[in-house]
Coordinates of C-alpha atoms in Angstrom, one line a residue:
M1 CA 10.5 17.3 -24.0
T2 CA 8.5 14.1 -24.7
Q3 CA 4.8 14.0 -25.2
G4 CA 2.7 11.8 -23.0
E5 CA -1.1 10.9 -22.8
E6 CA -1.9 13.9 -20.8
E7 CA -2.4 17.2 -22.4
D8 CA 0.8 18.8 -21.1
G9 CA 2.7 15.5 -21.5
P10 CA 5.6 14.3 -19.4
T11 CA 8.9 16.3 -19.2
V12 CA 12.2 14.7 -19.6
E13 CA 15.3 15.8 -17.7
S14 CA 18.7 14.5 -18.7
G15 CA 20.8 16.3 -16.0
E16 CA 21.3 19.7 -18.0
G17 CA 19.1 21.5 -15.8
E18 CA 17.1 21.3 -12.6
V19 CA 13.3 21.3 -12.7
E20 CA 11.9 23.1 -9.5
T21 CA 9.0 21.2 -8.1
D22 CA 7.5 20.9 -4.7
S23 CA 8.9 18.1 -2.5
F24 CA 7.2 14.7 -3.4
W25 CA 7.9 13.5 0.2
K26 CA 5.7 14.9 3.0
K27 CA 6.7 13.3 6.1
K28 CA 4.0 11.3 7.9
E29 CA 3.8 8.8 10.5
T30 CA 3.6 5.2 9.1
F31 CA -0.1 3.9 8.6
L32 CA 0.4 1.0 10.9
R33 CA 0.8 3.3 13.8
G34 CA -2.1 5.7 12.7
S35 CA -2.8 7.5 9.4
T36 CA -2.4 11.2 9.5
V37 CA -4.1 11.7 6.2
S38 CA -7.2 13.8 6.7
L39 CA -10.2 14.3 4.5
G40 CA -9.9 17.2 2.2
E41 CA -6.0 17.4 2.5
K42 CA -4.2 18.0 -0.7
I43 CA -1.9 15.2 -1.4
S44 CA 1.0 15.2 -4.1
S45 CA -0.2 12.7 -6.8
E46 CA 3.3 11.9 -7.9
I47 CA 5.9 9.4 -6.9
V48 CA 9.6 8.8 -7.9
L49 CA 10.7 5.3 -8.9
L50 CA 14.4 4.9 -8.5
F51 CA 16.5 2.1 -10.3
I52 CA 19.9 0.8 -9.8
G53 CA 21.8 -1.9 -11.8
R54 CA 24.0 -4.3 -10.1
R55 CA 25.8 -7.6 -10.6
R56 CA 24.5 -10.7 -8.7
S57 CA 28.3 -11.8 -8.3
S58 CA 29.4 -8.5 -6.9
V59 CA 28.4 -7.0 -3.4
G60 CA 29.2 -3.3 -4.2
P61 CA 27.6 -1.0 -6.9
D62 CA 29.0 -1.2 -10.5
R63 CA 29.2 2.3 -11.8
A64 CA 30.1 1.2 -15.3
L65 CA 26.8 -0.9 -15.5
Q66 CA 24.9 2.0 -14.0
E67 CA 26.1 4.4 -16.6
A68 CA 25.5 1.8 -19.4
L69 CA 21.8 1.8 -18.2
R70 CA 21.5 5.6 -18.1
T71 CA 23.0 5.8 -21.6
R72 CA 20.3 3.3 -22.8
L73 CA 17.7 5.4 -21.0
R74 CA 18.8 8.6 -22.9
V75 CA 18.4 6.6 -26.3
V76 CA 14.9 5.3 -25.6
E77 CA 13.5 8.4 -23.9
S78 CA 13.7 10.1 -27.4
N79 CA 10.9 7.9 -28.3
S80 CA 8.6 8.7 -25.4
Q81 CA 5.7 6.5 -26.5
D82 CA 7.9 3.4 -25.8
V83 CA 8.5 4.7 -22.2
I84 CA 5.0 5.7 -21.7
Q85 CA 3.6 2.2 -23.0
L86 CA 6.0 0.5 -20.5
F87 CA 4.5 2.1 -17.5
K88 CA 0.9 2.0 -19.0
D89 CA 1.4 -1.8 -19.0
L90 CA 2.5 -1.6 -15.3
S91 CA -0.6 0.3 -14.6
A92 CA 1.1 3.6 -14.0
R93 CA 1.2 6.9 -15.9
L94 CA 4.5 8.5 -16.7
V95 CA 5.1 12.2 -15.6
S96 CA 8.8 12.5 -16.5
V97 CA 12.1 10.7 -16.9
H98 CA 15.3 11.9 -15.1
A99 CA 18.2 9.7 -16.6
E100 CA 20.9 11.4 -14.6
K101 CA 18.9 10.8 -11.4
D102 CA 18.2 7.1 -12.4
S103 CA 14.4 7.9 -11.8
F104 CA 11.2 8.0 -13.3
V105 CA 8.2 10.2 -11.9
L106 CA 4.9 8.5 -12.0
T107 CA 1.3 9.1 -11.1
F108 CA -2.0 7.4 -10.7
K109 CA -5.6 8.5 -11.3
T110 CA -7.4 5.6 -9.8
V111 CA -7.4 3.3 -6.9
E112 CA -7.3 0.3 -9.2
E113 CA -4.3 1.5 -11.0
I114 CA -2.1 2.1 -7.9
W115 CA -3.6 -1.3 -6.4
K116 CA -2.2 -3.1 -9.6
F117 CA 1.1 -1.2 -9.6
S118 CA 1.7 -2.1 -6.0
T119 CA 1.1 -5.7 -6.6
Y120 CA 3.5 -5.8 -9.6
L121 CA 6.1 -3.8 -7.6
A122 CA 5.7 -6.4 -4.7
L123 CA 6.1 -9.3 -7.1
G124 CA 9.5 -8.0 -8.7
Y125 CA 7.6 -7.5 -12.1
V126 CA 8.5 -3.8 -12.2
A127 CA 12.1 -4.4 -11.9
R128 CA 11.8 -7.3 -14.3
C129 CA 10.3 -5.2 -17.0
L130 CA 12.9 -2.5 -16.7
E131 CA 15.6 -5.1 -17.1
N132 CA 14.1 -6.2 -20.5
F133 CA 13.5 -2.5 -21.5
L134 CA 17.0 -1.0 -20.6
C135 CA 19.1 -3.8 -21.8
D136 CA 20.3 -3.4 -25.5
Q137 CA 22.1 -5.9 -27.8
S138 CA 25.4 -5.6 -25.8
F139 CA 23.6 -7.2 -22.9
W140 CA 21.5 -9.8 -24.9
L141 CA 24.5 -10.9 -26.8
D142 CA 26.4 -11.6 -23.6
P143 CA 24.9 -14.5 -21.9
E144 CA 27.1 -14.5 -18.9
L145 CA 26.7 -10.7 -18.5
L146 CA 22.9 -10.9 -18.8
S147 CA 22.5 -13.7 -16.3
D148 CA 24.7 -11.7 -13.8
L149 CA 22.6 -8.5 -14.4
E150 CA 20.0 -7.4 -11.8
I151 CA 18.0 -4.2 -11.5
N152 CA 16.5 -3.1 -8.4
V153 CA 13.7 -0.5 -8.0
T154 CA 12.6 1.4 -5.0
V155 CA 9.7 3.8 -4.1
N156 CA 8.9 5.5 -0.8
E157 CA 6.3 3.0 0.3
E158 CA 4.8 5.4 2.9
H159 CA 4.2 7.9 0.2
L160 CA 2.7 5.2 -2.1
A161 CA 0.3 4.2 0.9
T162 CA -0.5 8.0 1.2
L163 CA -1.4 8.1 -2.4
Y164 CA -3.6 5.1 -2.2
L165 CA -5.7 6.6 0.7
G166 CA -5.8 10.0 -1.1
L167 CA -7.5 8.3 -4.1
L168 CA -9.6 6.1 -1.7
L169 CA -10.8 9.3 0.0
Q170 CA -11.6 11.1 -3.5
E171 CA -13.9 8.1 -4.5
G172 CA -16.1 9.0 -1.5
S173 CA -16.6 5.8 0.3
F174 CA -14.3 3.7 2.6
F175 CA -13.8 1.9 5.7
A176 CA -12.5 3.7 8.8
K177 CA -12.3 3.2 12.7
A178 CA -13.4 5.9 15.2
L179 CA -10.7 7.8 16.9
F180 CA -12.6 8.7 19.9
T181 CA -16.0 7.9 21.6
R182 CA -19.1 10.1 21.1
N183 CA -21.9 8.9 23.4
E184 CA -24.0 12.0 23.9
Q185 CA -26.2 13.2 21.0
D186 CA -26.5 17.0 20.3
E187 CA -30.0 18.0 20.9
E188 CA -29.9 20.2 17.8
D189 CA -28.8 17.4 15.6
E190 CA -30.8 14.1 16.0
E191 CA -29.0 12.6 12.8
Q192 CA -25.8 12.3 14.6
L193 CA -24.5 8.7 15.1
L194 CA -23.2 7.6 18.4
F195 CA -20.0 5.3 18.4
K196 CA -17.2 4.3 20.7
K197 CA -13.4 4.4 20.0
N198 CA -12.1 1.9 17.6
D199 CA -15.7 1.0 16.3
L200 CA -15.5 0.1 12.5
L201 CA -17.6 2.1 10.2
M202 CA -18.4 2.5 6.5
V203 CA -17.9 6.2 5.6
R204 CA -19.7 7.9 2.5
D205 CA -19.1 11.4 1.4
T206 CA -22.5 13.2 1.3
G207 CA -21.1 16.6 0.4
Q208 CA -21.9 18.1 3.9
G209 CA -18.6 19.6 4.6
E210 CA -17.1 18.5 8.0
T211 CA -19.5 15.7 8.4
R212 CA -20.0 12.3 6.4
E213 CA -22.6 9.6 6.7
G214 CA -21.4 6.7 8.7
T215 CA -22.8 3.0 9.1
M216 CA -21.8 0.9 12.0
L217 CA -20.5 -2.6 10.9
A218 CA -21.4 -4.0 14.2
S219 CA -25.0 -2.8 14.3
G220 CA -26.1 -1.3 11.0
N221 CA -27.0 2.0 12.7
H222 CA -26.2 5.0 10.5
G223 CA -26.0 8.7 10.9
L224 CA -23.8 11.6 10.6
V225 CA -20.1 11.4 11.9
P226 CA -17.5 14.1 12.1
V227 CA -14.6 13.9 9.6
S228 CA -12.1 14.4 12.5
A229 CA -13.3 11.3 14.2
M230 CA -12.7 8.9 11.3
Q231 CA -9.3 7.2 10.4
P232 CA -9.2 5.1 7.2
L233 CA -8.0 1.7 7.4
P234 CA -4.7 1.6 5.7
Y235 CA -4.2 -1.6 3.6
P236 CA -5.8 -2.0 0.3
F237 CA -6.6 -5.7 1.0
Y238 CA -8.6 -5.0 4.0
Q239 CA -10.6 -2.0 2.2
W240 CA -11.5 -4.6 -0.5
F241 CA -12.3 -7.3 2.0
L242 CA -14.5 -5.2 4.2
R243 CA -16.2 -3.9 1.0
K244 CA -16.9 -7.5 -0.2
Y245 CA -17.8 -9.1 3.1
P246 CA -18.8 -6.2 5.5
C247 CA -20.8 -8.5 7.8
N248 CA -17.8 -10.7 8.6
T249 CA -16.6 -8.1 11.0
G250 CA -19.7 -6.7 12.3
C251 CA -21.9 -9.8 13.1
L252 CA -22.6 -10.4 16.7
Q253 CA -20.3 -13.0 18.3
M254 CA -22.3 -16.4 18.6
E255 CA -19.6 -17.6 20.9
K256 CA -16.9 -15.9 23.0
E257 CA -13.7 -15.3 21.1
A258 CA -10.4 -14.8 22.6
F259 CA -10.0 -11.5 20.7
E260 CA -12.3 -8.9 22.0
H261 CA -12.0 -6.4 19.2
A262 CA -13.0 -6.9 15.4
I263 CA -9.6 -5.7 14.0
V264 CA -6.2 -5.8 16.2
T265 CA -2.2 -5.6 15.6
G266 CA 0.4 -6.5 18.0
S267 CA 1.1 -9.9 19.2
C268 CA -0.4 -13.2 20.3
V269 CA 0.7 -16.5 22.1
A270 CA 0.3 -20.1 20.8
V271 CA -2.1 -22.0 23.1
V272 CA -1.7 -25.3 21.3
D273 CA 1.3 -27.5 19.6
Y274 CA 0.5 -27.4 15.8
S275 CA 2.3 -29.1 13.0
P276 CA 1.8 -27.3 9.6
V277 CA -0.6 -29.0 7.1
G278 CA 0.4 -26.7 4.3
L279 CA 3.8 -25.2 3.3
D280 CA 2.7 -21.6 4.1
E281 CA 1.8 -22.3 7.8
L282 CA 3.9 -21.6 10.9
Q283 CA 4.9 -24.5 13.1
L284 CA 3.8 -23.8 16.7
S285 CA 4.6 -25.0 20.2
R286 CA 2.4 -23.9 23.2
G287 CA 3.9 -20.7 24.4
D288 CA 5.4 -19.3 21.1
V289 CA 4.9 -15.6 20.6
V290 CA 3.7 -14.6 17.1
E291 CA 3.9 -11.0 16.0
I292 CA 0.6 -10.1 13.8
Q293 CA 1.7 -8.8 10.3
G294 CA -0.7 -6.3 8.9
L295 CA -4.1 -6.9 10.8
L296 CA -6.0 -9.7 12.5
I297 CA -9.7 -9.7 11.5
R298 CA -12.3 -11.4 13.4
G299 CA -14.2 -12.5 10.3
L300 CA -11.0 -14.3 9.0
G301 CA -10.1 -17.7 10.3
V302 CA -6.2 -17.2 9.7
F303 CA -3.9 -14.3 9.8
I304 CA -0.3 -13.8 8.7
G305 CA 2.2 -13.8 11.6
T306 CA 6.0 -13.9 12.3
H307 CA 7.4 -16.4 14.9
S308 CA 9.4 -14.4 17.3
S309 CA 12.0 -17.1 17.9
T310 CA 12.7 -18.3 14.4
G311 CA 11.7 -15.1 12.5
L312 CA 9.6 -17.3 9.9
T313 CA 6.4 -15.8 8.5
G314 CA 3.3 -17.6 7.5
F315 CA -0.3 -18.3 8.1
V316 CA -1.6 -18.7 11.6
H317 CA -5.0 -20.1 12.7
K318 CA -6.5 -17.7 14.9
A319 CA -8.1 -20.6 17.0
H320 CA -4.6 -21.7 17.9
V321 CA -3.6 -18.3 19.7
R322 CA -4.7 -16.0 22.3
P323 CA -3.9 -12.2 22.7
L324 CA -0.6 -11.3 24.2
D325 CA -0.1 -7.6 23.5
A326 CA -2.8 -7.1 21.0
L327 CA -4.1 -3.6 20.2
P328 CA -7.4 -2.5 18.5
L329 CA -6.8 -0.8 15.1

């Protein structure tokens, strides 16, 4: 057993025995279709990071290479501080190492940690750091082998999103959409806030059990809202954007917009011909169908879209399209 930063320290398993734990993977709907995380729900704080070594020149797996990486991991895990520091630099906390399962179990304590780790993961930085960490002299002294080596890492992205939302809820303040309409006020509770389905709200934990304090982004009205009516917005970027620029989605429209709702998903159709000015923009012809990637927010002039015919993904100006099959989030 190795010692970590926490009081109990991470445990290391090298395949000799099985450690019985609760399943890390609790099946949930993907957050794009609707989060099933509820306030007060206990969520596993651990996630498994799997790694596999491969040769760029080969299509299939390389068992000899994978075994060499496992052997190297068994050697370095004896000095737990090196492994702990590796993941600390990647904004994660090591719980345990499982050499025979080609995996690390990680956890996060803050939203900032999981946000940074997710970014490093998406950029390929986590895999690159593992390459540097697990390759010994036999790799470094063989330039041909080193250039051919690649380590791929995977995590359950849905569970990672669940962890993020769980930490977000623990911090007590987040942005959410209303799941249904409440247009009649209870005579016994004048503090209740009236809202419509898909309205956007800032929700704060006031320690009042099944209710929270909600503030409408569109009007600024505030009052108590039931926990069961609020669905947190799923993506870290949008939580950050709305926290920094809350009025951008709530201000009254000065002129009529093609998109009725403040935040939508789905698809849209080009209404103009457009030649890209920047390398990251999509080329459009009138009538082209574009799938919205992530969310389209009223306060942002551009969004990320995928061209349905070419499969290319890039920035799209909202003024160049109109809704086709757009759904409010």
